[in-house]
Coordinates of C-alpha atoms in Angstrom, one line a residue:
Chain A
X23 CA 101.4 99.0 88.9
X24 CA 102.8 97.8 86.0
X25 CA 102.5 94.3 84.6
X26 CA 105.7 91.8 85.8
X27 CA 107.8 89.8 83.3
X28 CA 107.8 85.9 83.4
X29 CA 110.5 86.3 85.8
X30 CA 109.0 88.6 88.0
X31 CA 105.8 86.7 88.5
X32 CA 107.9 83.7 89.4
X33 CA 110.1 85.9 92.0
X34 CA 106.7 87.3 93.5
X35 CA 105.2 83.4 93.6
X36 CA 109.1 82.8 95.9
X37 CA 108.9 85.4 97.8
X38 CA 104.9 84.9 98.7
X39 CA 106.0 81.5 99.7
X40 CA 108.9 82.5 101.9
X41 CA 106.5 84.7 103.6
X42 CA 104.4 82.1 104.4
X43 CA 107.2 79.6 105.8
X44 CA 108.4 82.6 108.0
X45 CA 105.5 83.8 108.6
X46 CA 104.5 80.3 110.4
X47 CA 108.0 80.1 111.8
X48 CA 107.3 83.0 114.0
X49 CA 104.1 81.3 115.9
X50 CA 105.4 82.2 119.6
X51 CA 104.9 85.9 118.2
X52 CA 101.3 85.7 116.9
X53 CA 100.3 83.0 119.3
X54 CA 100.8 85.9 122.1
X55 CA 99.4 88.9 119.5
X56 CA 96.1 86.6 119.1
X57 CA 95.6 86.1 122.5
X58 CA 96.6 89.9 123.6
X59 CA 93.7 90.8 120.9
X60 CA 90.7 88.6 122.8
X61 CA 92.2 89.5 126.0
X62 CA 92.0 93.2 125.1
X63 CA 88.7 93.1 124.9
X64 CA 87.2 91.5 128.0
X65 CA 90.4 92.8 129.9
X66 CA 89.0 93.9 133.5
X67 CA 85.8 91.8 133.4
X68 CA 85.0 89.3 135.7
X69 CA 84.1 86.6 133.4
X70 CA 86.7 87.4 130.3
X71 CA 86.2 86.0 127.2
X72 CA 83.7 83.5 128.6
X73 CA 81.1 86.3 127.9
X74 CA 80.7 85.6 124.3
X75 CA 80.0 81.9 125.9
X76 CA 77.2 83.3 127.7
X77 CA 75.8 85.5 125.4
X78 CA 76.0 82.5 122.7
X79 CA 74.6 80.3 125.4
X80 CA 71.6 82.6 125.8
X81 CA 71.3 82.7 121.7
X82 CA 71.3 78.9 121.8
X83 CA 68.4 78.3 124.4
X84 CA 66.1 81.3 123.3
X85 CA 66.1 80.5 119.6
X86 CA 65.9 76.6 120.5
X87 CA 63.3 76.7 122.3
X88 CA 61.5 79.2 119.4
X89 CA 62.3 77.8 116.4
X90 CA 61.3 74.2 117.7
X91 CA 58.0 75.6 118.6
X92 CA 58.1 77.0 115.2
X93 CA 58.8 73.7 113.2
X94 CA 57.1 72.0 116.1
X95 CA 60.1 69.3 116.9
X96 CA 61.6 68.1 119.8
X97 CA 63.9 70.0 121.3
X98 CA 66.4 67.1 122.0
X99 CA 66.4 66.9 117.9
X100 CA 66.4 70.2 117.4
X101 CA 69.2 72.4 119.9
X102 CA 72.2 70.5 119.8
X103 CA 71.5 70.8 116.1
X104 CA 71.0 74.8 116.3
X105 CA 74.4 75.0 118.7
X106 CA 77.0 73.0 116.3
X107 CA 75.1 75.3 114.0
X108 CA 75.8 78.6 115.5
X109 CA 79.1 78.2 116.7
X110 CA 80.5 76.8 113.7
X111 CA 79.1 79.8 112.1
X112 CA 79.7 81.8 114.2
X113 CA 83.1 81.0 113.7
X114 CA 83.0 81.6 110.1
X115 CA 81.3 84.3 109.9
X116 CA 83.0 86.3 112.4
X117 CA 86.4 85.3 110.5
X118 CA 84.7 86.8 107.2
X119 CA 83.6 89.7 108.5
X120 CA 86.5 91.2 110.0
X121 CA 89.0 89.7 107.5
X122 CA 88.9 93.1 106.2
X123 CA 90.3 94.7 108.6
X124 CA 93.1 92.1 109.0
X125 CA 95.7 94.3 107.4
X126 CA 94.5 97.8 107.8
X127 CA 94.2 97.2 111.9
X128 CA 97.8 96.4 111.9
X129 CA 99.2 98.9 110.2
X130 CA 101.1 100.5 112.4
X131 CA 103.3 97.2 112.7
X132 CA 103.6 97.3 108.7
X133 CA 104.7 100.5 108.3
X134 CA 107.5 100.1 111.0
X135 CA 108.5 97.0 111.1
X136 CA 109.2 94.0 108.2
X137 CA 107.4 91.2 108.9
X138 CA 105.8 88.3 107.6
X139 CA 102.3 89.4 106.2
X140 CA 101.1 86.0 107.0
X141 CA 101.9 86.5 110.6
X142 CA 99.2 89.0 110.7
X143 CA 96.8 86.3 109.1
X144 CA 97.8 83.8 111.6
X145 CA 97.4 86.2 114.4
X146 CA 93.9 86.8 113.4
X147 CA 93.0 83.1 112.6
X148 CA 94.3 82.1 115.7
X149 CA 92.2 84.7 117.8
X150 CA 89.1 83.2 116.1
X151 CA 90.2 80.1 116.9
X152 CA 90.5 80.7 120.4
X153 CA 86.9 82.6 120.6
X154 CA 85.5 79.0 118.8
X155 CA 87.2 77.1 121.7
X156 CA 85.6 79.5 124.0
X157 CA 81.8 79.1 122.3
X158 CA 82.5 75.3 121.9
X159 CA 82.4 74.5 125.8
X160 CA 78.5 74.9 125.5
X161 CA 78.6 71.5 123.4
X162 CA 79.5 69.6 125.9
X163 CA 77.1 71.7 128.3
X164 CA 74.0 70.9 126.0
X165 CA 75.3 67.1 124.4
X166 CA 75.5 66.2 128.3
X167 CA 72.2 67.5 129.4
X168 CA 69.7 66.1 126.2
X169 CA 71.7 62.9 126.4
X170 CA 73.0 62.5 123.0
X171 CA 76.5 61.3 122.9
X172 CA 77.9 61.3 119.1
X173 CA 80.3 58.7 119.5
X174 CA 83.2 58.0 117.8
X175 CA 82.3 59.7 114.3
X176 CA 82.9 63.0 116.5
X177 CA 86.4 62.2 115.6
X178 CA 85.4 63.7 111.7
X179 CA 85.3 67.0 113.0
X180 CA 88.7 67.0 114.1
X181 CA 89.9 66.9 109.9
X182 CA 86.8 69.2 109.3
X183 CA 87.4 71.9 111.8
X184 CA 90.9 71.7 110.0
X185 CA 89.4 72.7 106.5
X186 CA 87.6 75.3 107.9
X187 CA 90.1 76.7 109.1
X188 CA 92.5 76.4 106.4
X189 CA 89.5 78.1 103.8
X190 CA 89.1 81.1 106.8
X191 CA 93.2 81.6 106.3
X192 CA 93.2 81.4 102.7
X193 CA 89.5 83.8 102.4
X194 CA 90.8 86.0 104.5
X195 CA 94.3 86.5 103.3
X196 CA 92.7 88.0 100.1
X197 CA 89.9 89.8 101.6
X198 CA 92.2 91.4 103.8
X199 CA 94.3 92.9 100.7
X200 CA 91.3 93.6 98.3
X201 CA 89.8 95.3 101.4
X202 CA 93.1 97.4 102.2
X203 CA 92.8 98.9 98.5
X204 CA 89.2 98.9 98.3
X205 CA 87.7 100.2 101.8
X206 CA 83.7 99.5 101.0
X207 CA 84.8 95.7 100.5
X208 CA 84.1 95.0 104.4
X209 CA 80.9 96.5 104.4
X210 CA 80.1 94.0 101.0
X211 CA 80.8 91.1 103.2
X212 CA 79.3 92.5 106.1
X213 CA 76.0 92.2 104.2
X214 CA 76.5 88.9 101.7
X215 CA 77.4 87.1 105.5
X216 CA 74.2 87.9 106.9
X217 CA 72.0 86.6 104.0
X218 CA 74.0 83.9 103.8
X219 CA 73.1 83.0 107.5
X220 CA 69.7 83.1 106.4
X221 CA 69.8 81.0 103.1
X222 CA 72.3 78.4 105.1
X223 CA 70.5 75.5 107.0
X224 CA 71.6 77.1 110.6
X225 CA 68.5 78.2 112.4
X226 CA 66.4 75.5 110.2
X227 CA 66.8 71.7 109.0
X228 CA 67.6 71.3 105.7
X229 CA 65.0 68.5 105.0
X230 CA 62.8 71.7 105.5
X231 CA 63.7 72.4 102.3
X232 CA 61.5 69.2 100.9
X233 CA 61.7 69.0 97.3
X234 CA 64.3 71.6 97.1
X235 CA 66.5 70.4 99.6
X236 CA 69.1 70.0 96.7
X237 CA 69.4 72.7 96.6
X238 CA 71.7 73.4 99.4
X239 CA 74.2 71.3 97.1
X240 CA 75.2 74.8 95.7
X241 CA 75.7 76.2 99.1
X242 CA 79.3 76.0 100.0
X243 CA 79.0 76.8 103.4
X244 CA 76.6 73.7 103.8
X245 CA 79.3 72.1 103.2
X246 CA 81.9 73.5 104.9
X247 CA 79.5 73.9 108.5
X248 CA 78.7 70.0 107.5
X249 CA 81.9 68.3 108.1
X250 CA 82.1 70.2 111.9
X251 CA 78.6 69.7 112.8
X252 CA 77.4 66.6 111.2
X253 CA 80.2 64.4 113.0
X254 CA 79.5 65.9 116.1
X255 CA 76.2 65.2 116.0
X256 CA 76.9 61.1 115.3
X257 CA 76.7 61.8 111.6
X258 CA 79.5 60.9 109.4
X259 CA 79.4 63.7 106.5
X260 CA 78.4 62.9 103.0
X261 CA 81.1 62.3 99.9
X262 CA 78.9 65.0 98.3
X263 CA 79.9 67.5 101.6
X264 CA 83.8 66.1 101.4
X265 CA 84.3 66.4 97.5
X266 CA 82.4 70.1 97.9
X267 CA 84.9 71.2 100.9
X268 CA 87.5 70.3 98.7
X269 CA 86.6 72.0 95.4
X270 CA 86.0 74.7 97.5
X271 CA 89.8 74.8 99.1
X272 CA 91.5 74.5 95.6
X273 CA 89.5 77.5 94.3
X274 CA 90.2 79.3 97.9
X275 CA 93.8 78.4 97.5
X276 CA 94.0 79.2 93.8
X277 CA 92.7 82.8 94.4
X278 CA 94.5 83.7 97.7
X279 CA 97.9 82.8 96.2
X280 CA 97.2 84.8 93.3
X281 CA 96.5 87.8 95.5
X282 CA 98.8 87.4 98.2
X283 CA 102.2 86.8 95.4
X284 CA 100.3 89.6 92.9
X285 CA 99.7 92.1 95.8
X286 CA 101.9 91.2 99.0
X287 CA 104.6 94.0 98.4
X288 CA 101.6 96.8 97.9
X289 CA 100.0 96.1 101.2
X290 CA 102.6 99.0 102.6
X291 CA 101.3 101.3 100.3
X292 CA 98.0 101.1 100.2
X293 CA 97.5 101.7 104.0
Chain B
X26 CA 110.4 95.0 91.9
X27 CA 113.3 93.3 93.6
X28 CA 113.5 92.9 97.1
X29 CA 116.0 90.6 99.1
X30 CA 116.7 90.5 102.4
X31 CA 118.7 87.9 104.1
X32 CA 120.7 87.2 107.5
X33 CA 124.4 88.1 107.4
X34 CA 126.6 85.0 107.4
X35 CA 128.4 87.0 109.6
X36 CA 128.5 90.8 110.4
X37 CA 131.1 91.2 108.5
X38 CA 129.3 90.9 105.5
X39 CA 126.9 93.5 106.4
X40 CA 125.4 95.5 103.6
X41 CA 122.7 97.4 102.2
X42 CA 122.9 98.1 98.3
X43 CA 120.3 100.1 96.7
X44 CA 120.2 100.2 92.7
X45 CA 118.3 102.9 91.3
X46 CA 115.3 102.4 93.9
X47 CA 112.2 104.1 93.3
X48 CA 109.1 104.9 95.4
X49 CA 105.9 106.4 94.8
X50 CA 102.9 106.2 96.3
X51 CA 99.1 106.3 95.2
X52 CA 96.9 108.7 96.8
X53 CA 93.7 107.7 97.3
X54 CA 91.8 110.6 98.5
X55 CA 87.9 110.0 99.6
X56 CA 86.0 108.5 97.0
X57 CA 88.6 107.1 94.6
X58 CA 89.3 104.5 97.3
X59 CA 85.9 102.5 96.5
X60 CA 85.1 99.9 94.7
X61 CA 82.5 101.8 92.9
X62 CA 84.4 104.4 91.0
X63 CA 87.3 101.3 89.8
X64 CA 84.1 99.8 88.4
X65 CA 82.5 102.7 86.8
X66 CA 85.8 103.5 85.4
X67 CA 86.2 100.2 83.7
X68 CA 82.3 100.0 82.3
X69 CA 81.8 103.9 81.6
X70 CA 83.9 106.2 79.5
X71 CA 82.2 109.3 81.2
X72 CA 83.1 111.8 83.8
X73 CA 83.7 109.5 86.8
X74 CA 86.5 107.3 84.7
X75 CA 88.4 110.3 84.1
X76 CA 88.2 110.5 88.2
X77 CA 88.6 107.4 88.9
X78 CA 91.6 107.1 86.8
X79 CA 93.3 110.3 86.9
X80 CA 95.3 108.8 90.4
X81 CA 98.0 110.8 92.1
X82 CA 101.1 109.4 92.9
X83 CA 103.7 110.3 94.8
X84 CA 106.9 109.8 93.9
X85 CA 108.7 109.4 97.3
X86 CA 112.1 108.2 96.1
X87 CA 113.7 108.4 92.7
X88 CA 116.7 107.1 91.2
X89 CA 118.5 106.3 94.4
X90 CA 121.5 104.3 94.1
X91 CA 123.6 103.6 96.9
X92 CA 125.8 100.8 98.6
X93 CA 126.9 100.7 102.4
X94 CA 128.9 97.9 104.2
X95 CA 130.5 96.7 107.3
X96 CA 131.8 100.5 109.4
X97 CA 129.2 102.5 107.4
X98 CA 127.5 105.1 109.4
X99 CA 125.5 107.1 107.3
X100 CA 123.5 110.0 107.8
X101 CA 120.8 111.1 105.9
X102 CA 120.1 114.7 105.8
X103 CA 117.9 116.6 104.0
X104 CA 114.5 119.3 104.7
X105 CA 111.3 118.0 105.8
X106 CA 109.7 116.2 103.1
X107 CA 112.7 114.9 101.3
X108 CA 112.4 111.4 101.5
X109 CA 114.6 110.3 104.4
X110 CA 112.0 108.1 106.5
X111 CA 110.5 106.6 103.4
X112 CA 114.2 105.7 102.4
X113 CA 114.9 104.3 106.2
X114 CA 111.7 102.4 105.3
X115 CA 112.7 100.9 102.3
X116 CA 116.3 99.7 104.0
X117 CA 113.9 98.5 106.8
X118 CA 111.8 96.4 104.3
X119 CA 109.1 98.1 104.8
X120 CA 108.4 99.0 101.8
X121 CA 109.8 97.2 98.4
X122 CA 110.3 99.7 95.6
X123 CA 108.2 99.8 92.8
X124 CA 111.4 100.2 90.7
X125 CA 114.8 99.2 91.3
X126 CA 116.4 96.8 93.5
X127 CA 117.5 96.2 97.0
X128 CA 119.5 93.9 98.4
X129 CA 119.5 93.9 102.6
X130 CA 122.1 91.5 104.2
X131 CA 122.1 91.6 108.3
X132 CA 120.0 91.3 110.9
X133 CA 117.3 94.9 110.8
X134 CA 117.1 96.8 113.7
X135 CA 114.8 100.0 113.2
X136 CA 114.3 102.4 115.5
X137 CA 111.3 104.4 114.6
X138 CA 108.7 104.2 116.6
X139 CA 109.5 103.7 120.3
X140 CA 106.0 102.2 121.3
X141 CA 105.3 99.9 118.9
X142 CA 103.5 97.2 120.0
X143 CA 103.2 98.3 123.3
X144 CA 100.2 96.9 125.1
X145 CA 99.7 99.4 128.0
X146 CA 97.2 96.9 129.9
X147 CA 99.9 94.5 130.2
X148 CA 102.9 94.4 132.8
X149 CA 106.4 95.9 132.4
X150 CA 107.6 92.2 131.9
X151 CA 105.2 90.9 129.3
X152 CA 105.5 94.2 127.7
X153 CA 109.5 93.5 126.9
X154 CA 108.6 89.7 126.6
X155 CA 106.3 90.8 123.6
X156 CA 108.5 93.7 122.1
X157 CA 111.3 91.4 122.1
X158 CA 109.3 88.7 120.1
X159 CA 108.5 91.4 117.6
X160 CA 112.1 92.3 117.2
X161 CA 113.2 89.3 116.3
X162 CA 114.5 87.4 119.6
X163 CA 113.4 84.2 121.0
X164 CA 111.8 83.0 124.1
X165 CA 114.8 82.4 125.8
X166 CA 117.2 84.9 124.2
X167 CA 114.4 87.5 125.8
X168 CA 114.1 85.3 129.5
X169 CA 118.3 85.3 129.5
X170 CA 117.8 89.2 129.1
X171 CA 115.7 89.9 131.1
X172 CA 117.0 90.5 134.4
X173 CA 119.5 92.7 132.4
X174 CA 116.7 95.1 130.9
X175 CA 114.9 95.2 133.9
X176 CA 118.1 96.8 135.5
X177 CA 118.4 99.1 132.4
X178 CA 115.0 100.5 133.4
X179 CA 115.7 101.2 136.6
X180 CA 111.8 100.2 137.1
X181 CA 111.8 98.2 139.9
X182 CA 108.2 96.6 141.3
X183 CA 106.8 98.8 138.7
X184 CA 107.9 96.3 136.1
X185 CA 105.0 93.9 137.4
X186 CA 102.4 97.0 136.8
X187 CA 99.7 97.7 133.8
X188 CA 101.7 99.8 131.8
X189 CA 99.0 102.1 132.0
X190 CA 99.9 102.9 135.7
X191 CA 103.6 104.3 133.5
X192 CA 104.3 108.1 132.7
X193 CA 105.6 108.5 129.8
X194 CA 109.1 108.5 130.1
X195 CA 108.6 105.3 132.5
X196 CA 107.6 104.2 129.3
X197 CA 110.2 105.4 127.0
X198 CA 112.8 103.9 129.6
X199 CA 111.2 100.1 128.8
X200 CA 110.8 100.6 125.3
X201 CA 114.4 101.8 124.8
X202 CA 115.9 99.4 127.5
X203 CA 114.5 96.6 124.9
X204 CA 115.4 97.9 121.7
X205 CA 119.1 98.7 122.6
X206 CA 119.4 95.2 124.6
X207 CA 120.4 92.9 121.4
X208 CA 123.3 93.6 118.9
X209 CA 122.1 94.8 115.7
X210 CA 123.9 94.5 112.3
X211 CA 122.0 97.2 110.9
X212 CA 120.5 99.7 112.8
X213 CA 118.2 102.4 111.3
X214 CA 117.2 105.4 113.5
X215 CA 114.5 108.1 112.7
X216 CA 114.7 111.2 114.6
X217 CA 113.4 111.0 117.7
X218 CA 113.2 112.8 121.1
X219 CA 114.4 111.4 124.2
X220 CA 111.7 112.8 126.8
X221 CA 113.2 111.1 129.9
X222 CA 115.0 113.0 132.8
X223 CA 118.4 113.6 132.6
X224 CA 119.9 111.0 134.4
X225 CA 118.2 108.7 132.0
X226 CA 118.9 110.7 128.8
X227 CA 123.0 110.6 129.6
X228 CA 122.3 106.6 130.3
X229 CA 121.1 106.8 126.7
X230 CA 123.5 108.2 125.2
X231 CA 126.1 106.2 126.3
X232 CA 124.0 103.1 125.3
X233 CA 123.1 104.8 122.2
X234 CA 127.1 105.3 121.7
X235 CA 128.3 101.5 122.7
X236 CA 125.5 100.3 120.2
X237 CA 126.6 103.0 117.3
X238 CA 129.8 101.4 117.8
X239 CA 128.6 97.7 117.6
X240 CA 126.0 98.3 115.0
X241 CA 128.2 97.1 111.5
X242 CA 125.6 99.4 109.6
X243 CA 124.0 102.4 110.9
X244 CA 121.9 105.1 108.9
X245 CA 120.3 107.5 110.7
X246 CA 118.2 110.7 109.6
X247 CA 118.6 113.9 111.8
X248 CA 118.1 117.4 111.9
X249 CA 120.6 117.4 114.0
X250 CA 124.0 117.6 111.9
X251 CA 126.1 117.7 115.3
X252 CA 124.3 114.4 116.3
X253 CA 125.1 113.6 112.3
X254 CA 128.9 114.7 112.8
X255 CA 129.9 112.6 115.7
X256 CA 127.4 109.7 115.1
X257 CA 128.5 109.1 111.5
X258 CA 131.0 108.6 108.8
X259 CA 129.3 109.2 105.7
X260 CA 126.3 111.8 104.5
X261 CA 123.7 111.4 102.3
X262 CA 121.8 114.6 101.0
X263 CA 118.2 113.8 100.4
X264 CA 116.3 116.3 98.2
X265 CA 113.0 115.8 96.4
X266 CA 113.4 112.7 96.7
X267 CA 116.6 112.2 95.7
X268 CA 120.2 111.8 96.1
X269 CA 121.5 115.4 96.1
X270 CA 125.1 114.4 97.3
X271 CA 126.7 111.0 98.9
X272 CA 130.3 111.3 100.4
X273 CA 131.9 112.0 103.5
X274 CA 129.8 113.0 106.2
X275 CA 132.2 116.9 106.7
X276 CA 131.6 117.0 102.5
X277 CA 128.0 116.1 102.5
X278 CA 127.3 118.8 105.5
X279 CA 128.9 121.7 103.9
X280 CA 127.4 121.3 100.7
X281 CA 124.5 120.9 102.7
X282 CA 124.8 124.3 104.5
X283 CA 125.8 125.9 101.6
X284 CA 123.2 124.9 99.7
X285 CA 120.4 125.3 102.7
X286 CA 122.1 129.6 103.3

């Protein structure tokens, strides 16, 4: 690979940016691919995708009723808390995980036919999408039977839930191409994401923390589970939780257009 | 690296125009794929840099320069190994050269893999619903063609089956029925083997002959110099990955067997 001219760096920044407007352009296209992926799955089972409701369900109620035990509160404070929890990271994490295959599991399509590469990054972000819709019915199961109704500041995770999702396009856009050329980079996230599920106030409160509490400050995906689960909980987020999603989009963006105009036209090669 | 590719105003202006394109790919065998050794090689001077660094490349295509408009049918011929399917590639897009330019005008057709995309849990219908997406058409370009492919398959109730329940030339019959129902501009065909009976084959080739004539652009790499003879107008000898001769299809072949005796 040799280094561009000025000119050619501006023509890769173009034609990265074409790809994205086609790429969104062709939505009927990954609209159907994302849901043929989930429906692949569960296809011939009786429940269907509702399963990972279940099984996320079960999660909910077993480690609720634990973990309050554990940090002895109520369990009206403490699981609706532990559900916006899990399923907004479980949304996350399930988009970092297998960003990396993003590219290399559809490559049969890019090696026959041209098409956007950002229509394989919608495709997946959509079928994560759909999976979070799937998980998120249990909210309403568990707001409904401990009584809490969030009122109108649930209307903050609307704008949240779309930050999310933009940082899941935008991370896994460039972990999909570093991981295309480097093959152990999936198995790096695979392990980063679990101690970050750990470290992340998830399965604990983060007043826990006491004295330290600041210092999930430096914890971006504080932040970024924050503005879902805090409004739907009846909290409106902090500035602090607003001004740290966004410093955290502009670096997302900064890196994934770098990648995606430096490295879209290897992506054929390198699978 | 240039790469342009934009719809024909019309199909008159057709064309594919390849200035000195080159291809080569990397090979990353085993271990030099990881992280590790690109690491090692930039912090240690040692044995392992001289391994990680000491990458393979392929070059695929060189030097291939070549321009085709509106009536071109050209076939690219050439041994195993030559460089034709990376080279349909590259005029599919597929692949933008790491030297050189190309410049695409015209609606891409490519015919290379017959199953791409197929989803064998799904029906015959959604199957062509989602095949024709991927090619390019809408919704309703697809739903107005429908009724049309279905007849092409000669499928019947099977159409509303998994395609699972399909042999595979029920298959091929759907795949092909979509990919031939559209008018390309360009069409690019790799070789491939029509395994379907031979009432079905003859339908093919007269559906494969009305769309060679509608096609403004056609390149197709064969074995078959016959199929090359009648199909098309113009030859291109691949070699090494590179343009041995470009002419007339009769010229191209008999240097061609000359060259191959």
């Amino acid at each position: 690979m040799s280094t561009g001219t000025q000119a050619g760096r501006r023509g890769d920044v173009r034609l990265a940016m074409q790809d994205v407007v086609d790429g969104l352009a062709l939505w009927p296209l990954w609209i159907r691919l994302g849901w043929n992926d989930i429906l692949q799955r569960y296809r011939r089972s009786v429940l269907g995708p509702f399963w990972l409701t279940v099984s996320m369900a079960v999660m909910v109620v077993a480690l609720g009723v634990v973990y309050a035990g554990i940090f002895k509160i109520t369990l009206r404070d403490f699981i609706p808390f532990l559900c916006v929890g899990l399923i907004v990271w479980g949304y996350i994490s399930t988009t970092l995980s297998e960003a990396g295959g993003l590219f290399t599991g559809a490559e049969s399509y890019i090696k026959q036919i041209r098409l956007p590469y950002s229509l394989y990054v919608c495709r997946f972000i959509w079928s994560k999408v759909i999976i979070f819709a799937h998980n998120f019915v249990i909210y309403f199961g568990i707001i409904s039977y401990f009584h809490v109704w969030p009122g109108s500041a649930a209307l903050y995770a609307i704008p949240g839930f779309l930050i999310v999702t933009l940082n899941g396009a935008l991370a896994s856009t460039y972990l999909g191409i570093v991981s295309a050329r480097f093959r152990d980079i999936p198995q790096i996230v695979a392990s980063v994401v679990q101690i970050v599920f750990f470290v992340t106030p998830i399965m604990w409160k983060p007043e826990l923390l006491g004295a330290r509490s600041h210092l999930m400050t430096w914890n971006p995906f504080h932040h970024l589970i924050e503005i879902v689960r805090a409004p739907l909980l009846g909290q409106v987020p902090s500035l602090e939780n607003y001004v740290a999603a966004g410093v955290i989009t502009a670096a997302n963006v900064l890196v994934a257009a770098a990648f995606f105009s430096r490295f879209r036209a290897r992506i054929a090669y390198w699978l | 690296m240039k790469m342009s590719v934009k719809p024909a105003a019309s199909s008159s202006q057709a064309i594919i125009s390849l200035d000195r394109v080159g291809v080569s790919f990397p090979v990353y065998h085993g271990g030099s794929r990881s992280l590790k050794k690109a690491i090692l090689a930039r912090s240690s001077a040692g044995r392992i840099a001289r391994d990680a660094n000491d990458r393979v490349t392929i070059d695929a295509l060189r030097d291939v320069t070549l321009s085709l408009r509106t009536g071109d049918r050209l076939a690219l011929i050439g041994a195993n190994g030559a460089g034709k399917t990376t080279l349909l590639r590259v005029m599919a897009g597929v692949y933008e050269p790491v030297t050189g330019t190309v410049e695409i005008r015209g609606r891409i057709s490519p015919m290379f893999d017959i199953g791409l995309g197929i989803d064998v849990e799904l029906s015959g219908y959604d199957n062509i619903r989602l095949r024709g997406l991927l090619l390019g058409l809408s919704s309703q370009d697809i739903e107005g063609r429908l009724s049309e492919i279905a007849e092409f398959t000669e499928l019947g109730d099977y159409l509303d089956m998994p395609m699972r329940t399909y042999s595979s030339g029920m298959m091929l019959r759907l795949t092909f029925a979509v990919a031939t129902c559209y008018e390309p501009e360009i069409l690019l065909i790799d070789e491939w083997i029509l395994a379907g009976d031979a009432h079905f084959i003859a339908k093919a080739q007269r559906r494969i002959d009305f769309f060679v004539d509608k096609a403004s652009v056609l390149v197709l790499a064969s074995h078959n110099l016959e199929i090359c003879r009648r199909w098309c107008n113009r030859g291109l000898w691949m070699a090494q990955g590179q343009v041995r001769s470009f002419g007339s299809i009769d010229s191209v072949i008999a240097g061609y067997e000359a060259g191959a005796a």
